[in-house]
Amino acid sequence: MADDKDPDDDVGLVKTLRPFHVWALGVGIVLVGEYMGWNFTVAKGGILGALIAMTLAGVLYVIISLCASELGAATQSAGGPYEWARLFVGPGAAGSVGLAVYMEYIALEAADAIVVAQLAKSIFPEIAVFPMTLLVIGTLTFVNYRGVVGALTLNFVITMIAFLAIIVFFFSSTLGGFVELNSVELWSQGAMPKGLIGLFAALQFGPWFYLGIEGAAMSAEECAKPSRSVPLGQQAGMISLLVVAAMTLFYCSSILPVSDLGVSVYPQWEAARESGVTFLIVLMGIGTLLTCLASANGTICDSSRSWYALAKDDYVAKWFSAVHPYYRSPYRSVIFTMPIAIAFAFSGYLDQVITFSIISGLLCYVLIPFSLIRFRKLFPDSIANDKVRPFKGPLQPYIAWFSIFVALVILTTLYWGYFYNLLFGLLFYTIAYFYFHYKHTERPMDWEKEMGWPKPIHHNEKEE
Amino acid sequence: MASEIPSDIDRGKYDRGLRLDLMLIIGIVAVLIGVELFVFTMITTTTQAWTLMPLPMFGVYIVVIGLLIGIETLGCAQVYRSVKEHRFRLRYYD
């Protein structure tokens, strides 16, 4: 072959995203957790278990999102956690976390697509779940193939509708008087049905309220002004989630008894149905459908960027790193999400798939703050100029250490009910760590050439 | 500093942009504090949570609530400070 260079190599990703796109990506992926899944905290630990799990997981995600904002604004790369681990930790951690991000989002995409198909079937019984799931995955992959601006603008619209639906439900029940709340009786009966052990067991489902918000920073390479868009969009997204999580817990637990709420598949919709208010039933039904679509759409965007970044550095086949010459999307990586999502979707083990997604996410929540700790150590304030650190989070690196501790506590609570999933997940990522570590032995990094940064502190020390 | 502002910058547009960012940040932080404290107070007082769990554990939980609101508020203040500091050099509102 005369020249094995891909003709698309010189085309970069588009750079036009704004803060509302970053919000749409982050909240779009996560909001589905407010519509379903979060209520398992109630099943395990009652109302107080859910409240504690929501708050503790909230602290973890606030810190993770601040770490991701700082790292994303600094590196301005599509690889997100993979890129941060590659630059500041090492190849083993980079490869593992790159795969973890990919698996976390693909598994969520598969789960979302199945739920959309099941919802469609419940409305139109003649629809078959299998082809509908394929249609959802195929359509959203095509939307992402056509480019990130269209995909995230669509996500903004549908996420905003689902987001406003929760706000409307909350104010209808607290201020509007449309919905009769039975807080005193239901909360007193279901405060802590399984005692103290239930409070700890509930922690494992706390991440459902916010799982995936760190992915908002993966749009950094495609932002017009990443050092403003990423921190602003991501923190606005994080607060949006904290607010709707608290609202959701408040009104759902004031309408449905703990025994029903804990096992509900669509708790928002069932709470609306229990309220008997027609416009809320319709609104929450639409919200449930839209939020699943938004989540699947966002996860395709993020998982493809993680795969694209892995491919660019030869961690997986370089062929996947091609950028579409017209749409300027990493189209081969986008298309490659489809067969993997379909395989997950039809494995027949939806709950196992979701648990694998949570375990993959928790691995990220250990490695993201650790990457920030290393970043701060390699580039302390004395040498980190505005280009290295345009956004600087508060109280670092102390809160990063704290978030690692919280992530490990939540990981250990998976022991209750998901011991083998936890064991398999840890084994999978340990093997991945050693594989990437030995395949990509650390090369000397030219920070000036690759990042336009000064040499980190340990290089200076060696020279001295 | 005025000397760092490029001459072709529309100062009025930049002031408006920064003011909008500030209003957004203050607005979302206010909503966060209001909603979190409302839900936390309603649930804990209705269930009398401090009688159901060991008191030190309830105390730790109050600290966690404080951390949640405090860290996010500080984070948002840092976002504003960062935008204000780099807005001209990185031409945020062009």
CSV table of C-alpha atoms in Angstrom, one decimal, chain A residues 47-48 51-52 55-56 58-59 62-63 66 170 174 184 187-188 191-192 196 199 225 227-228 231-232 235-236 238-239 242-243 246-247 249-250 386 390-392 394-395 399 402, chain B residues 21 24-25 28-29 31-32 35-36 38-40 42-44 46-47 49 52-54 57 61 64-65 67-68 71-72 74-76 78-79 82-83 85-86 89-93:
chain,number,residue,atom,x,y,z
A,47,ILE,CA,-38.4,6.8,52.8
A,48,LEU,CA,-35.4,7.6,55.0
A,51,LEU,CA,-33.5,10.2,51.3
A,52,ILE,CA,-30.1,9.3,52.7
A,55,THR,CA,-28.2,12.8,49.5
A,56,LEU,CA,-25.0,10.7,49.9
A,58,GLY,CA,-25.7,13.6,45.5
A,59,VAL,CA,-22.5,14.6,47.3
A,62,VAL,CA,-21.5,16.9,42.9
A,63,ILE,CA,-17.8,16.2,43.5
A,66,LEU,CA,-16.7,19.3,39.6
A,170,PHE,CA,-44.2,18.9,42.1
A,174,THR,CA,-47.5,21.2,46.8
A,184,VAL,CA,-47.9,12.1,57.2
A,187,TRP,CA,-44.0,8.6,55.5
A,188,SER,CA,-44.7,7.5,59.1
A,191,ALA,CA,-39.9,5.5,57.1
A,192,MET,CA,-37.5,2.6,57.8
A,196,LEU,CA,-30.7,0.3,59.9
A,199,LEU,CA,-30.5,2.3,55.1
A,225,LYS,CA,-15.8,27.5,24.2
A,227,SER,CA,-13.7,26.3,29.3
A,228,ARG,CA,-17.1,28.1,29.8
A,231,PRO,CA,-18.3,23.9,33.8
A,232,LEU,CA,-21.5,26.0,33.3
A,235,GLN,CA,-23.0,22.4,37.0
A,236,ALA,CA,-26.4,23.6,35.8
A,238,MET,CA,-26.0,18.7,38.3
A,239,ILE,CA,-28.2,21.1,40.1
A,242,LEU,CA,-30.5,17.4,42.5
A,243,VAL,CA,-33.6,19.5,42.4
A,246,ALA,CA,-35.7,15.7,45.7
A,247,MET,CA,-39.0,16.7,44.1
A,249,LEU,CA,-38.9,11.5,46.1
A,250,PHE,CA,-41.2,14.1,47.8
A,386,ASP,CA,-4.7,29.6,32.5
A,390,PRO,CA,-9.1,27.5,33.0
A,391,PHE,CA,-11.6,26.3,35.6
A,392,LYS,CA,-10.5,25.4,39.1
A,394,PRO,CA,-13.2,24.3,45.1
A,395,LEU,CA,-11.7,22.4,48.0
A,399,ILE,CA,-13.1,16.5,48.2
A,402,PHE,CA,-13.7,12.0,50.0
B,21,ASP,CA,-24.5,33.9,33.5
B,24,LEU,CA,-28.5,31.8,35.9
B,25,ILE,CA,-26.0,30.7,38.6
B,28,ILE,CA,-30.1,27.6,40.1
B,29,VAL,CA,-28.3,27.8,43.5
B,31,VAL,CA,-33.6,26.8,43.7
B,32,LEU,CA,-31.2,24.1,44.9
B,35,VAL,CA,-35.9,22.6,47.3
B,36,GLU,CA,-33.3,20.5,49.2
B,38,PHE,CA,-37.8,21.9,52.0
B,39,VAL,CA,-37.7,18.2,51.2
B,40,PHE,CA,-35.2,17.4,53.9
B,42,MET,CA,-40.5,17.9,55.6
B,43,ILE,CA,-39.4,14.3,55.5
B,44,THR,CA,-37.2,14.3,58.6
B,46,THR,CA,-42.7,14.2,59.7
B,47,THR,CA,-41.0,10.9,60.3
B,49,ALA,CA,-36.0,10.7,61.8
B,52,LEU,CA,-35.7,6.2,64.4
B,53,MET,CA,-31.9,6.2,63.8
B,54,PRO,CA,-29.0,6.7,66.3
B,57,MET,CA,-26.0,9.0,62.5
B,61,TYR,CA,-26.6,13.0,57.8
B,64,VAL,CA,-23.8,15.4,54.5
B,65,ILE,CA,-26.7,17.7,53.5
B,67,LEU,CA,-21.7,19.3,52.2
B,68,LEU,CA,-24.0,18.8,49.3
B,71,ILE,CA,-19.8,22.2,47.8
B,72,GLU,CA,-22.2,22.8,44.9
B,74,LEU,CA,-18.8,26.9,46.1
B,75,GLY,CA,-18.5,25.1,42.7
B,76,CYS,CA,-21.0,27.5,41.1
B,78,GLN,CA,-15.9,29.1,41.0
B,79,VAL,CA,-17.7,28.7,37.6
B,82,SER,CA,-13.7,31.4,35.9
B,83,VAL,CA,-16.1,32.9,33.3
B,85,GLU,CA,-11.7,36.0,34.5
B,86,HIS,CA,-11.3,34.4,31.1
B,89,ARG,CA,-9.1,36.3,26.4
B,90,LEU,CA,-11.2,33.3,25.3
B,91,ARG,CA,-13.9,35.5,23.7
B,92,TYR,CA,-16.8,33.7,25.4
B,93,TYR,CA,-19.6,35.8,24.1
